[in-house]
CSV table of C-alpha atoms in Angstrom, one decimal:
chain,number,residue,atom,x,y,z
A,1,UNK,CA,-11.2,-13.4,-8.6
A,2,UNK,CA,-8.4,-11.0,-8.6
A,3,UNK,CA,-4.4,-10.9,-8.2
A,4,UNK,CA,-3.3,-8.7,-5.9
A,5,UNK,CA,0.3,-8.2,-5.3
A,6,UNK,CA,0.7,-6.4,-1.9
A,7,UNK,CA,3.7,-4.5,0.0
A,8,UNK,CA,4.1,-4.1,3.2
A,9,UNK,CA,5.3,-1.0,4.9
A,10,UNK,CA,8.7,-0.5,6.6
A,11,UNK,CA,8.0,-2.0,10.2
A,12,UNK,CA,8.0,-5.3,7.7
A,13,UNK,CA,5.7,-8.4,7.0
A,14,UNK,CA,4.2,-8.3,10.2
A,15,UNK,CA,1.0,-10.3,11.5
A,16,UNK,CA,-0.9,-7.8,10.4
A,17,UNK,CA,-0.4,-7.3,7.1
A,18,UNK,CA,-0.4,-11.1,6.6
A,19,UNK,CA,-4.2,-10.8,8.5
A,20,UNK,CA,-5.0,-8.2,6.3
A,21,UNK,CA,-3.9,-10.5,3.3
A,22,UNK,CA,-5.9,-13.4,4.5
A,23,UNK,CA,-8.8,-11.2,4.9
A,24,UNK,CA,-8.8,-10.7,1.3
A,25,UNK,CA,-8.0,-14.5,0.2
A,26,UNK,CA,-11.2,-15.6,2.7
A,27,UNK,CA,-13.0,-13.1,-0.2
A,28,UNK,CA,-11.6,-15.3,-3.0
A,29,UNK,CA,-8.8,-13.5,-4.3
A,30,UNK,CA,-5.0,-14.4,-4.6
A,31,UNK,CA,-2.9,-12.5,-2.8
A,32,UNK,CA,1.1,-12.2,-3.0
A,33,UNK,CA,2.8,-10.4,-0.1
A,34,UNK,CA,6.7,-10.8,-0.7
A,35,UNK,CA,8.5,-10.4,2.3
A,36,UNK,CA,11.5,-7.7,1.5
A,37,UNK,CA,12.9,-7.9,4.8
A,38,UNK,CA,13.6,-11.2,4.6
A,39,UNK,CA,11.4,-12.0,8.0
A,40,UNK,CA,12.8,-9.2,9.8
A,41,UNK,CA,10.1,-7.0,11.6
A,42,UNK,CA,10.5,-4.2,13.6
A,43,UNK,CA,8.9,-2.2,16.9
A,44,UNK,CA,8.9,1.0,15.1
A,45,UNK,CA,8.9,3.1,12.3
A,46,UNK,CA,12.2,4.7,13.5
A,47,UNK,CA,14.0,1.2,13.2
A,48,UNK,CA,12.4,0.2,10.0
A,49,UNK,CA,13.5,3.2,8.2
A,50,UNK,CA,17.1,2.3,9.9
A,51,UNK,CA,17.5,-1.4,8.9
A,52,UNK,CA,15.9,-0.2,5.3
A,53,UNK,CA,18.4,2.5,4.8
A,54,UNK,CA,21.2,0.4,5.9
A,55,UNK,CA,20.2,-2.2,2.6
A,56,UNK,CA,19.2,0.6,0.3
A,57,UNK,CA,15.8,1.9,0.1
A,58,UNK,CA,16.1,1.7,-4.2
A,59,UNK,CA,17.6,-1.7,-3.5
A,60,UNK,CA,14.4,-2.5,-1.4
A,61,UNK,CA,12.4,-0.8,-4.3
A,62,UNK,CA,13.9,-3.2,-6.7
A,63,UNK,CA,13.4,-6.5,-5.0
A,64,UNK,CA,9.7,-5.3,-5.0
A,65,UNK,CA,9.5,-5.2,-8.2
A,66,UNK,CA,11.4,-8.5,-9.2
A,67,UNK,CA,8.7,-9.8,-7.5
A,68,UNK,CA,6.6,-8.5,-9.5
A,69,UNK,CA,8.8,-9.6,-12.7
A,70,UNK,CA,8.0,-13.1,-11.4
A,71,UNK,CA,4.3,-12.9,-11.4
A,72,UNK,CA,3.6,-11.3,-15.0
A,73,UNK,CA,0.8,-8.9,-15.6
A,74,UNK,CA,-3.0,-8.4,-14.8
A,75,UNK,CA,-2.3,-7.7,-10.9
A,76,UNK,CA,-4.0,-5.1,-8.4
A,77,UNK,CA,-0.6,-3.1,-7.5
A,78,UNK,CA,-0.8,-2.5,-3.3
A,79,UNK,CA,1.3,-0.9,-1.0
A,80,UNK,CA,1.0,-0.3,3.1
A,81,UNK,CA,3.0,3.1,3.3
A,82,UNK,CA,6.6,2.4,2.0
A,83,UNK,CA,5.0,-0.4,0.4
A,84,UNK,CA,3.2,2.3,-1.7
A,85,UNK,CA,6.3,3.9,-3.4
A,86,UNK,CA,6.6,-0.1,-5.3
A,87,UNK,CA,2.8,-0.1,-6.1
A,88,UNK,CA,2.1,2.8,-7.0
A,89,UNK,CA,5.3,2.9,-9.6
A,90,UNK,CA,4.3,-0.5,-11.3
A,91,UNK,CA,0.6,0.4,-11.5
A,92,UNK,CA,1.6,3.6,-13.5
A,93,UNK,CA,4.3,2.2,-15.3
A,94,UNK,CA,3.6,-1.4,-15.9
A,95,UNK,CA,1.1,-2.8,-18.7
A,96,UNK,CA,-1.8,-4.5,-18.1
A,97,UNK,CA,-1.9,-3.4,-14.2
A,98,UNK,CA,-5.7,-3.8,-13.2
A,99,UNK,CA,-5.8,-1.5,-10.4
A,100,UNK,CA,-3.8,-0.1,-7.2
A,101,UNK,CA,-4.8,0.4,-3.7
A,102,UNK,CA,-2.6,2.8,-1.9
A,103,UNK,CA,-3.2,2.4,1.9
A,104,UNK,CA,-1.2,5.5,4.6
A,105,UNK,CA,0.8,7.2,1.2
A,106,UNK,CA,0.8,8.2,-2.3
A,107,UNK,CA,3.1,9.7,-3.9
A,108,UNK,CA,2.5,12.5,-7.1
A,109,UNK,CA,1.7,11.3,-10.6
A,110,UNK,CA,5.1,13.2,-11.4
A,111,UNK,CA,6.8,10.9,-9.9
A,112,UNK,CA,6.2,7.8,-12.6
A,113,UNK,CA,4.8,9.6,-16.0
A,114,UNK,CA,2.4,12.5,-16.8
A,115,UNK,CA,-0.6,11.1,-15.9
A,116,UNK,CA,-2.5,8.4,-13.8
A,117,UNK,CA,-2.8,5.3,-16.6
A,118,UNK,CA,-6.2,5.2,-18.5
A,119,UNK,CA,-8.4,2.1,-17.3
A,120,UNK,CA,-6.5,1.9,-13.9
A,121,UNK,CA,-8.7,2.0,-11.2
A,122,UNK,CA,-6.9,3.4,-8.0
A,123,UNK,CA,-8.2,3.6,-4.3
A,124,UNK,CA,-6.3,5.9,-1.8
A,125,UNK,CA,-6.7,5.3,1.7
A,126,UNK,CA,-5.2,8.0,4.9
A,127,UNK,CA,-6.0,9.3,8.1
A,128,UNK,CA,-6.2,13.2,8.3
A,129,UNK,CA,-4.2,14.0,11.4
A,130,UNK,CA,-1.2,11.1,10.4
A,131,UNK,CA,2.0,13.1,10.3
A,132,UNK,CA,2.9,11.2,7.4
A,133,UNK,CA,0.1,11.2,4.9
A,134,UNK,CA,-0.3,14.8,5.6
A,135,UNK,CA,2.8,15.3,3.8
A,136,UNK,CA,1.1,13.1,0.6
A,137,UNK,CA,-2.5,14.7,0.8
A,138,UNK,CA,-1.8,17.0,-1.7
A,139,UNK,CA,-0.6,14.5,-4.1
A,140,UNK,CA,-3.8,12.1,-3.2
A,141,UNK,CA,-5.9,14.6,-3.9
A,142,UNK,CA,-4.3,16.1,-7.1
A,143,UNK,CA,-4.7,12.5,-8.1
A,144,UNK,CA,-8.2,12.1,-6.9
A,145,UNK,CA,-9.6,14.8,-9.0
A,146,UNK,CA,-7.4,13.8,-12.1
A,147,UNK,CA,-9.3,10.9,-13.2
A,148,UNK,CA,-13.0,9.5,-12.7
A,149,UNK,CA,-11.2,5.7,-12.1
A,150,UNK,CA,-9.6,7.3,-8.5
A,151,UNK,CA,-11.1,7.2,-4.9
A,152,UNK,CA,-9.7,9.0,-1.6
A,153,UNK,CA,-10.8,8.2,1.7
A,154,UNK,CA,-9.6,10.3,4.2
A,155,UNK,CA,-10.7,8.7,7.8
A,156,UNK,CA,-10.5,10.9,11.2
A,157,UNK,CA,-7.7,10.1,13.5
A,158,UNK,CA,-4.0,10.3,13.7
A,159,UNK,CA,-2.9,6.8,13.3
A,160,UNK,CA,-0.6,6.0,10.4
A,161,UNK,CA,-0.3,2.2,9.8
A,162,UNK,CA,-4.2,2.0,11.4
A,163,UNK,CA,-5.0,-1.3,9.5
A,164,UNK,CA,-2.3,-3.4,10.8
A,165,UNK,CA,-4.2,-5.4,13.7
A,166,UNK,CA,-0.8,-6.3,15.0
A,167,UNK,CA,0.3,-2.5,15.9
A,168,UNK,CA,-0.6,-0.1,18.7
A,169,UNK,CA,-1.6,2.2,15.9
A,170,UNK,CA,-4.5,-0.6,15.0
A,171,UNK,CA,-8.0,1.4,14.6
A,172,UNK,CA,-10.5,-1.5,14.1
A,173,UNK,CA,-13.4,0.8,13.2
A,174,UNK,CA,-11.0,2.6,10.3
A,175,UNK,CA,-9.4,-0.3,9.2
A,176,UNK,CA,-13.0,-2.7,9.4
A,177,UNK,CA,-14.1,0.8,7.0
A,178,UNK,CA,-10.6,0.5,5.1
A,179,UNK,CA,-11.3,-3.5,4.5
A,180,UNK,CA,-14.9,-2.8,2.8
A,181,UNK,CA,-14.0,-0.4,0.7
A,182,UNK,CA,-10.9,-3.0,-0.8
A,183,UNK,CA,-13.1,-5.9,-0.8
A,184,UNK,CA,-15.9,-4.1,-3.0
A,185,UNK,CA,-12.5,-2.6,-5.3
A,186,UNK,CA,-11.6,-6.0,-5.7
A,187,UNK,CA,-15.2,-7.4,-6.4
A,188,UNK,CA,-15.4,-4.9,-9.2
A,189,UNK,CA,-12.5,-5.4,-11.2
């Protein structure tokens, strides 16, 4: 099946994102979820931003991608939110990526080249009314219609980290959705 290497957003390696992980290793694949914060976890995404800003949000960025380093090439880049400003760099950036799934952000194309790599299969997921995808719709969808190998799903709701069952912002009807949609990327590549 596939690698997937997948980072989690700035409230840390919580529950669930490590349910969300299993979810996808009970469908066969491997899945890496390096733990940046070192085990910390936080309430919100006030103090997540805090304790990240206090080590150095490039700093944070670059212990994502050593991780990366240690797993070689031919991996599905993923990213929960903050999580997406690692994936979606070495998906663009880093040879033989097989896809990326980029769950609550994306960031532009701009950003890490000229264009979205040929052959790389990308999946954007968001929630219309979230305060903070809002802000990266234009870039998702600029994306979106740049290549035939890119999906966006936009689902209703306001809910920013919807697909992490350990979170009052949970949404099991978007994230059940959410879960479908990666399984049948996965299946595919």
């Amino acid at each position: 099946m596939t690698d997937v290497l997948l980072y989690h957003h700035i409230q840390g390696l919580t529950d669930g994102v490590r349910s969300f992980a299993e979810s996808l290793r009970e469908a066969g694949h491997t899945v890496h979820t390096p733990d940046l914060f070192d085990g910390r976890t936080f309430a919100s995404i006030e103090e997540g931003f805090g304790f990240a800003r206090k080590l150095g949000l490039d700093a944070i960025r670059q212990r994502g991608a050593a991780a990366a380093d240690e797993l070689g090439s031919g991996l599905v880049y993923a990213g929960f939110s903050f999580g997406v400003t690692i994936a979606q760099r070495l998906a663009q950036t880093r040879p033989g990526a097989r896809g990326a799934l980029l769950m609550y952000s994306c960031l532009p194309v701009a950003e890490f080249g000229n264009t979205w790599p040929e052959g790389v299969p990308v999946q954007i997921h968001g929630k219309e009314g979230d305060e903070f995808f809002d802000e990266d719709l234009p870039a998702a969808r600029e994306l979106a219609g740049s290549t035939a190998a890119a999906e966006l799903f936009v689902y209703p709701g306001d809910e920013h980290l919807f697909a992490d069952s350990s979170l009052d912002a949970y949404d099991p009807e978007a994230s059940a959705l959410l879960m479908e949609r990666v399984r049948a990327f996965l299946a595919a590549m």
